[in-house]
Structure formats: C-alpha cells, structure tokens
PDB file of C-alpha atoms in Angstrom:
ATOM      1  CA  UNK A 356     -66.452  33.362 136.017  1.00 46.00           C
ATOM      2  CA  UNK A 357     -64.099  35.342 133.641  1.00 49.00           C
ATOM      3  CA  UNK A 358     -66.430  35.348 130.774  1.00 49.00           C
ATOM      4  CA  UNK A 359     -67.350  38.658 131.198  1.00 51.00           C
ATOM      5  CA  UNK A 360     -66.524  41.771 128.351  1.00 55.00           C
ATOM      6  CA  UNK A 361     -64.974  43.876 131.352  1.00 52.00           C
ATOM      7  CA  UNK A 362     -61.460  44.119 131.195  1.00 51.00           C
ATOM      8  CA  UNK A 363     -59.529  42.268 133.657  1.00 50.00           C
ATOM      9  CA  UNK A 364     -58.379  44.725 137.066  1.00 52.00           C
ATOM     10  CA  UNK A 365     -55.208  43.207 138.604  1.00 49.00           C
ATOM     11  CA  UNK A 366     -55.003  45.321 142.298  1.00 50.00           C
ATOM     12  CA  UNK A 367     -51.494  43.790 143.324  1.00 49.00           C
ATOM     13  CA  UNK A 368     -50.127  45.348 146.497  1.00 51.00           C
ATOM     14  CA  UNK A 369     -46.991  48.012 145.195  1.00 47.00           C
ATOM     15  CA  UNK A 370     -44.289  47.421 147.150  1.00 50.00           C
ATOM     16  CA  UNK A 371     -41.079  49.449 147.188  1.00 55.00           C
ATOM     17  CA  UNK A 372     -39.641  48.090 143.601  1.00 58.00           C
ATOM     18  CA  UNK A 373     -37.727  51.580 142.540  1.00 63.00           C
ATOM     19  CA  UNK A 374     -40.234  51.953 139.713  1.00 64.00           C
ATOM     20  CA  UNK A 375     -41.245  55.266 139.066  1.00 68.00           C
ATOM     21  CA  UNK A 376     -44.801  55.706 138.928  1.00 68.00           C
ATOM     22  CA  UNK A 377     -45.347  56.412 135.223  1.00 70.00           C
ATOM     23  CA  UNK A 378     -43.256  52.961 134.315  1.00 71.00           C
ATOM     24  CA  UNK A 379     -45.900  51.034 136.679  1.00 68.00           C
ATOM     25  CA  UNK A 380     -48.557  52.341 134.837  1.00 72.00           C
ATOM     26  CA  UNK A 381     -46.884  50.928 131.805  1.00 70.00           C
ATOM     27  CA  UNK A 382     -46.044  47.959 133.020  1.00 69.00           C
ATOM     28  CA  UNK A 383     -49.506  47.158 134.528  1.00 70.00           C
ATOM     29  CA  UNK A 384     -51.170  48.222 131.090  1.00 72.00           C
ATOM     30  CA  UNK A 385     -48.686  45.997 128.970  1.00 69.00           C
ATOM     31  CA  UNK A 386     -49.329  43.528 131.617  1.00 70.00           C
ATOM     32  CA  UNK A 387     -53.345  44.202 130.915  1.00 71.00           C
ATOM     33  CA  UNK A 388     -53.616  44.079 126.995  1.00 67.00           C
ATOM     34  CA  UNK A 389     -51.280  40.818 126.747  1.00 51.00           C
ATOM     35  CA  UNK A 390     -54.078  38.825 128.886  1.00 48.00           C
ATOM     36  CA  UNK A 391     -57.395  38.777 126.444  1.00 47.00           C
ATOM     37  CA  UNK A 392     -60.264  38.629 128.106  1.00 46.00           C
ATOM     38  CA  UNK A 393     -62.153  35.133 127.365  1.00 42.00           C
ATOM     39  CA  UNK A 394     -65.806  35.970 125.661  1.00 44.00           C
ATOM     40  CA  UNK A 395     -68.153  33.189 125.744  1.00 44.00           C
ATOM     41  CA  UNK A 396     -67.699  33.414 121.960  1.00 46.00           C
ATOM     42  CA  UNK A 397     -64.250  32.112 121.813  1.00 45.00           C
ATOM     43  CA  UNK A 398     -63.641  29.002 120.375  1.00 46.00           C
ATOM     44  CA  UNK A 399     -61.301  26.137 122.216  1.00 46.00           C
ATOM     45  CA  UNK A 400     -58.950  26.765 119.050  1.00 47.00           C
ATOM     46  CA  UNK A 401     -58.464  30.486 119.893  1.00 47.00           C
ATOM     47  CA  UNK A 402     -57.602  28.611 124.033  1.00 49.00           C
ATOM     48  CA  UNK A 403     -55.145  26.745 122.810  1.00 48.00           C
ATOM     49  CA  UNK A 404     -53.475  29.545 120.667  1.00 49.00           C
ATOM     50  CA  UNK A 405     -53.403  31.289 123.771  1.00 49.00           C
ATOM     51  CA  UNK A 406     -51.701  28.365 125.926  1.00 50.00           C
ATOM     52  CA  UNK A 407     -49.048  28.389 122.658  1.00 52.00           C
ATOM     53  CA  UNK A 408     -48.547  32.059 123.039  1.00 66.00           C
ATOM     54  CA  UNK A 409     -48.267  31.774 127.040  1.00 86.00           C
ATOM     55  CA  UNK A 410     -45.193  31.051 126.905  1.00 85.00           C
ATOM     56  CA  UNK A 411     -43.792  33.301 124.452  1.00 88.00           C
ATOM     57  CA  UNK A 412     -45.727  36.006 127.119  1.00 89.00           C
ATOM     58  CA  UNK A 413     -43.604  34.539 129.978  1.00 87.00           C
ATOM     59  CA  UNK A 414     -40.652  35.022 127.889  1.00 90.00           C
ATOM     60  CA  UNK A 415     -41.251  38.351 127.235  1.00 91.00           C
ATOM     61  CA  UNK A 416     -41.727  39.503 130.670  1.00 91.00           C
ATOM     62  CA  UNK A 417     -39.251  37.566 131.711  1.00 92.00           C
ATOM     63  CA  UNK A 418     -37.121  39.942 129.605  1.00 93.00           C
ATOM     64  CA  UNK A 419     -38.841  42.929 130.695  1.00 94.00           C
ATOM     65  CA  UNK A 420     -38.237  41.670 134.336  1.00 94.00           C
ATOM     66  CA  UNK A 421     -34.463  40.752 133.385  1.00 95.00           C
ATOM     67  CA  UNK A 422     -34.217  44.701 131.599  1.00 95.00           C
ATOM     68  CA  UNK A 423     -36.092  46.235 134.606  1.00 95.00           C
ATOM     69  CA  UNK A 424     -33.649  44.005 137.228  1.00 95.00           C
ATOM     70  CA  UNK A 425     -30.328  45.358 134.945  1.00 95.00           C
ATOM     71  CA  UNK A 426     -31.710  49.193 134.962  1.00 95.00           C
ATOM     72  CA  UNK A 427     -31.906  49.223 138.962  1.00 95.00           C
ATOM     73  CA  UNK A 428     -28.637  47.466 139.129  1.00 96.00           C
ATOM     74  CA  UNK A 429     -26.739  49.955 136.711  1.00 96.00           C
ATOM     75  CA  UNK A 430     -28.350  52.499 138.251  1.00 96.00           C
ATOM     76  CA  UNK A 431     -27.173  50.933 142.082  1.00 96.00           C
ATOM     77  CA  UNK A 432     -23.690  50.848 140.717  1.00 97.00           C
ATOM     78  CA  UNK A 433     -23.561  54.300 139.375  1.00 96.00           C
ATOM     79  CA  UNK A 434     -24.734  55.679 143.005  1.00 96.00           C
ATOM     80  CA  UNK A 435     -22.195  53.855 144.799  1.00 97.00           C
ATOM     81  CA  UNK A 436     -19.625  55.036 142.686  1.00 97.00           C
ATOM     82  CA  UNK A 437     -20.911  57.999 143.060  1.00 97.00           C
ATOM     83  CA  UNK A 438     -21.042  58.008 146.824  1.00 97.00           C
ATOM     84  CA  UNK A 439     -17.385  56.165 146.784  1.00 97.00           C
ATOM     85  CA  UNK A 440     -16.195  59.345 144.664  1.00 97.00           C
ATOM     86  CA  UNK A 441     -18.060  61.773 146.978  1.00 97.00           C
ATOM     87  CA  UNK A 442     -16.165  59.499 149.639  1.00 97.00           C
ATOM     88  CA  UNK A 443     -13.049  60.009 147.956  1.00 98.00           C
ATOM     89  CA  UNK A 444     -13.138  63.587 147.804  1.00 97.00           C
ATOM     90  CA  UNK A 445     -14.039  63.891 151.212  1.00 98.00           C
ATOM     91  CA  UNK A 446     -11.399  62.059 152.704  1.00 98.00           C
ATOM     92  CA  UNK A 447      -9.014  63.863 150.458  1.00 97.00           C
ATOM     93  CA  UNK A 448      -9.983  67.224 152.071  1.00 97.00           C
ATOM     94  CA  UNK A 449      -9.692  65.858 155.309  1.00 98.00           C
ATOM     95  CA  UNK A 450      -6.226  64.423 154.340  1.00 98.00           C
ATOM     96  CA  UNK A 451      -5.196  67.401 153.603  1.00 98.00           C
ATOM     97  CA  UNK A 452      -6.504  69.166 156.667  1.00 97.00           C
ATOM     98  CA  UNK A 453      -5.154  66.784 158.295  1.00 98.00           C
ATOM     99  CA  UNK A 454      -1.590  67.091 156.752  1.00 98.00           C
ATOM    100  CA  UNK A 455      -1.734  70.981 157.177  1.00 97.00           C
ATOM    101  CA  UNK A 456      -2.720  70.491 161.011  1.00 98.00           C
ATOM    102  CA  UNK A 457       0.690  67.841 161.064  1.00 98.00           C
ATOM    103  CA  UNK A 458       2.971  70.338 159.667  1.00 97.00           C
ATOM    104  CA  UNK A 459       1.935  73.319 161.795  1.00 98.00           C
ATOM    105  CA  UNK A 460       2.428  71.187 165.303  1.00 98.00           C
ATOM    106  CA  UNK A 461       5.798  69.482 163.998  1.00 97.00           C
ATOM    107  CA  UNK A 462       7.132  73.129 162.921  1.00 97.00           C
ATOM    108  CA  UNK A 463       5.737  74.338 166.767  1.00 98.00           C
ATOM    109  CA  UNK A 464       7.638  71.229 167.940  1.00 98.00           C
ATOM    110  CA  UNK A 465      11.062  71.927 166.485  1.00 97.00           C
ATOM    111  CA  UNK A 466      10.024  75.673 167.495  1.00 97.00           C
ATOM    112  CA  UNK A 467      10.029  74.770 170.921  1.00 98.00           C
ATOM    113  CA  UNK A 468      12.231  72.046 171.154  1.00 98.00           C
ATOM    114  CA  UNK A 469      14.912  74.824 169.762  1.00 97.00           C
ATOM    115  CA  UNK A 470      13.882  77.229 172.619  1.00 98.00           C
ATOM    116  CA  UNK A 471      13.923  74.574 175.403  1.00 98.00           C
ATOM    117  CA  UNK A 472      17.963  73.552 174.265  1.00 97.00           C
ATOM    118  CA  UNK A 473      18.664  77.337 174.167  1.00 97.00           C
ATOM    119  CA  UNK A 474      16.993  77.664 177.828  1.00 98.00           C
ATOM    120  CA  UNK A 475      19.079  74.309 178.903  1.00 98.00           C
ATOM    121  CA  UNK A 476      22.077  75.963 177.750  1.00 97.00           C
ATOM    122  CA  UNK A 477      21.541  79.230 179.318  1.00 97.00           C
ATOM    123  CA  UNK A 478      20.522  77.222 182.515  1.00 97.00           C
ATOM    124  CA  UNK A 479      23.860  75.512 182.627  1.00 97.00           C
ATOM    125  CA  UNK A 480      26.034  78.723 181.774  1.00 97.00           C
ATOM    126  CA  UNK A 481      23.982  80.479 184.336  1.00 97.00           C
ATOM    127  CA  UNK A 482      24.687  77.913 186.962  1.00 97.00           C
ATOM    128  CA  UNK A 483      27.916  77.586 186.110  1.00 96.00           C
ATOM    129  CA  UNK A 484      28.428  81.362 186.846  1.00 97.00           C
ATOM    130  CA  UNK A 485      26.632  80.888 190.047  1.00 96.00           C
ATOM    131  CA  UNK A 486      29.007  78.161 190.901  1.00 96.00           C
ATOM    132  CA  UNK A 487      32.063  80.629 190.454  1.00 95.00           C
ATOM    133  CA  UNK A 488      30.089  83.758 192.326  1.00 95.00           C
ATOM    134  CA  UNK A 489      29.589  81.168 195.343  1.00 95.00           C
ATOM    135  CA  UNK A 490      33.400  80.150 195.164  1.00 95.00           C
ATOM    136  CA  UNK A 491      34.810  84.079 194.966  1.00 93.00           C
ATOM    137  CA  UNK A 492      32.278  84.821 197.721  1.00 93.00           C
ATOM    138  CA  UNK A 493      33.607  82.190 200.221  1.00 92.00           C
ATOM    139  CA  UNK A 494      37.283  83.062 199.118  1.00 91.00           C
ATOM    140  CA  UNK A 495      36.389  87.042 200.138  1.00 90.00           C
ATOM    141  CA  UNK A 496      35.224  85.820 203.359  1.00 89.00           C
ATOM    142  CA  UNK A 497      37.829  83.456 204.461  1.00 88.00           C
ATOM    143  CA  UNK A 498      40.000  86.325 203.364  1.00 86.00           C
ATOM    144  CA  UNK A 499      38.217  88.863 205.346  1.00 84.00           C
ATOM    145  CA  UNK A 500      37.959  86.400 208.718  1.00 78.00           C
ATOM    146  CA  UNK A 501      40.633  83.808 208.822  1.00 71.00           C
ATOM    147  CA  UNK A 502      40.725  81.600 211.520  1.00 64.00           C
TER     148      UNK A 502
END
C-alpha cells in the first residue's frame, strides 16, 4: 500500500492560517522529506528507528507549530497596537476639534450673554424714561383741563 518509490503527496485542505504562501510551501516540503517513504527493501530495524525518531519528529513540529503560533501572535499584538495608536491619534484630533469648537461657542456665549445684560439695561432705562414722559404728559394735561 505505501511501498511504492513515489514520494508521498499530502493534499490537506488550506484553510485561512495567516501563512504566506512561500512558508506553506516550506512547511509542506519539511513536512515531506521528514516522512521516508517505506521501500519494500527496508528492514524492520530501519521501522523501528523510525518509530524512535517519531517522536523526536513530533517534537520538532511541535516547535515549529509553537514558533509559527508565537509569530502570528507577535505579529496580532503589534497590529493592535498599532490600530490602538492610530486610535489614539485619532481621538486626539477630534479632542482637539472638539475643544476648539467648545471655546468658540463659550466665547459666543459670554458674547451674547454681555449684549443681552446691556439690552436689559437699556430696556429698563428706556422704560424708566417712558414712565416719566407718561407722568409729565398727564401733569400737562390736567394742567391744561382741570376739572
């Protein structure tokens, strides 16, 4: 069954991994030359150096696994510090935009609040001249007609 001198063709589905293409290629061809093909010629001594070695292969790509697994995750927390920084900045613009927007309407504010106590004042000496024009005006006529 896998007696033959071809060499062995793993077709394993590629999923989404984040490996670049190249380091798949590697991988798989690592993967290939670490698993001898068994020739009919082999002797049950060279089998059972290959069951001792089997685990020293699991070990390694364990490692490679473990090296592969600490790559993506470096290179997941260097993009979200990246996009945290890019966050950063962004809300630090807007901040500021933000604070420049504030001290335009509180100067406007005082602006009018200033104009509408100068207008209330004016309003009350204004009414208080009315006041004394409506007073001389009824003394003129009670002078003019008195009963």
């Amino acid at each position: 069954m896998f007696c033959s001198d071809d060499p062995v063709q793993l077709q394993l589905p590629v999923l989404e991994t984040g490996f670049p293409y190249g380091e798949l290629e590697e991988l798989l061809s690592f993967l290939q030359s670490d698993n001898p093909t068994v020739s009919p010629n082999n002797s049950g001594s060279e089998g059972s150096n290959r069951t001792l070695s089997s685990p020293d292969d699991r070990k390694r790509r364990r490692m490679m696994s473990n090296r592969e697994s600490a790559r993506r995750s470096r290179w997941r927390k260097k993009k979200h510090l990246e996009d945290t920084t890019n966050e950063l900045n962004q809300l630090g613009a807007e901040n500021q935009e933000l604070k420049s927007q504030l001290d335009y309407v509180a100067s406007r504010f005082f602006a009018v609040q200033a104009e509408n106590e100068r207008l209330r004042s004016e309003c009350a000496s204004l009414s208080a001249r009315l006041s004394d024009l409506h007073w001389i005006l009824l003394a003129m006529q009670n002078h003019i007609n008195p009963r």
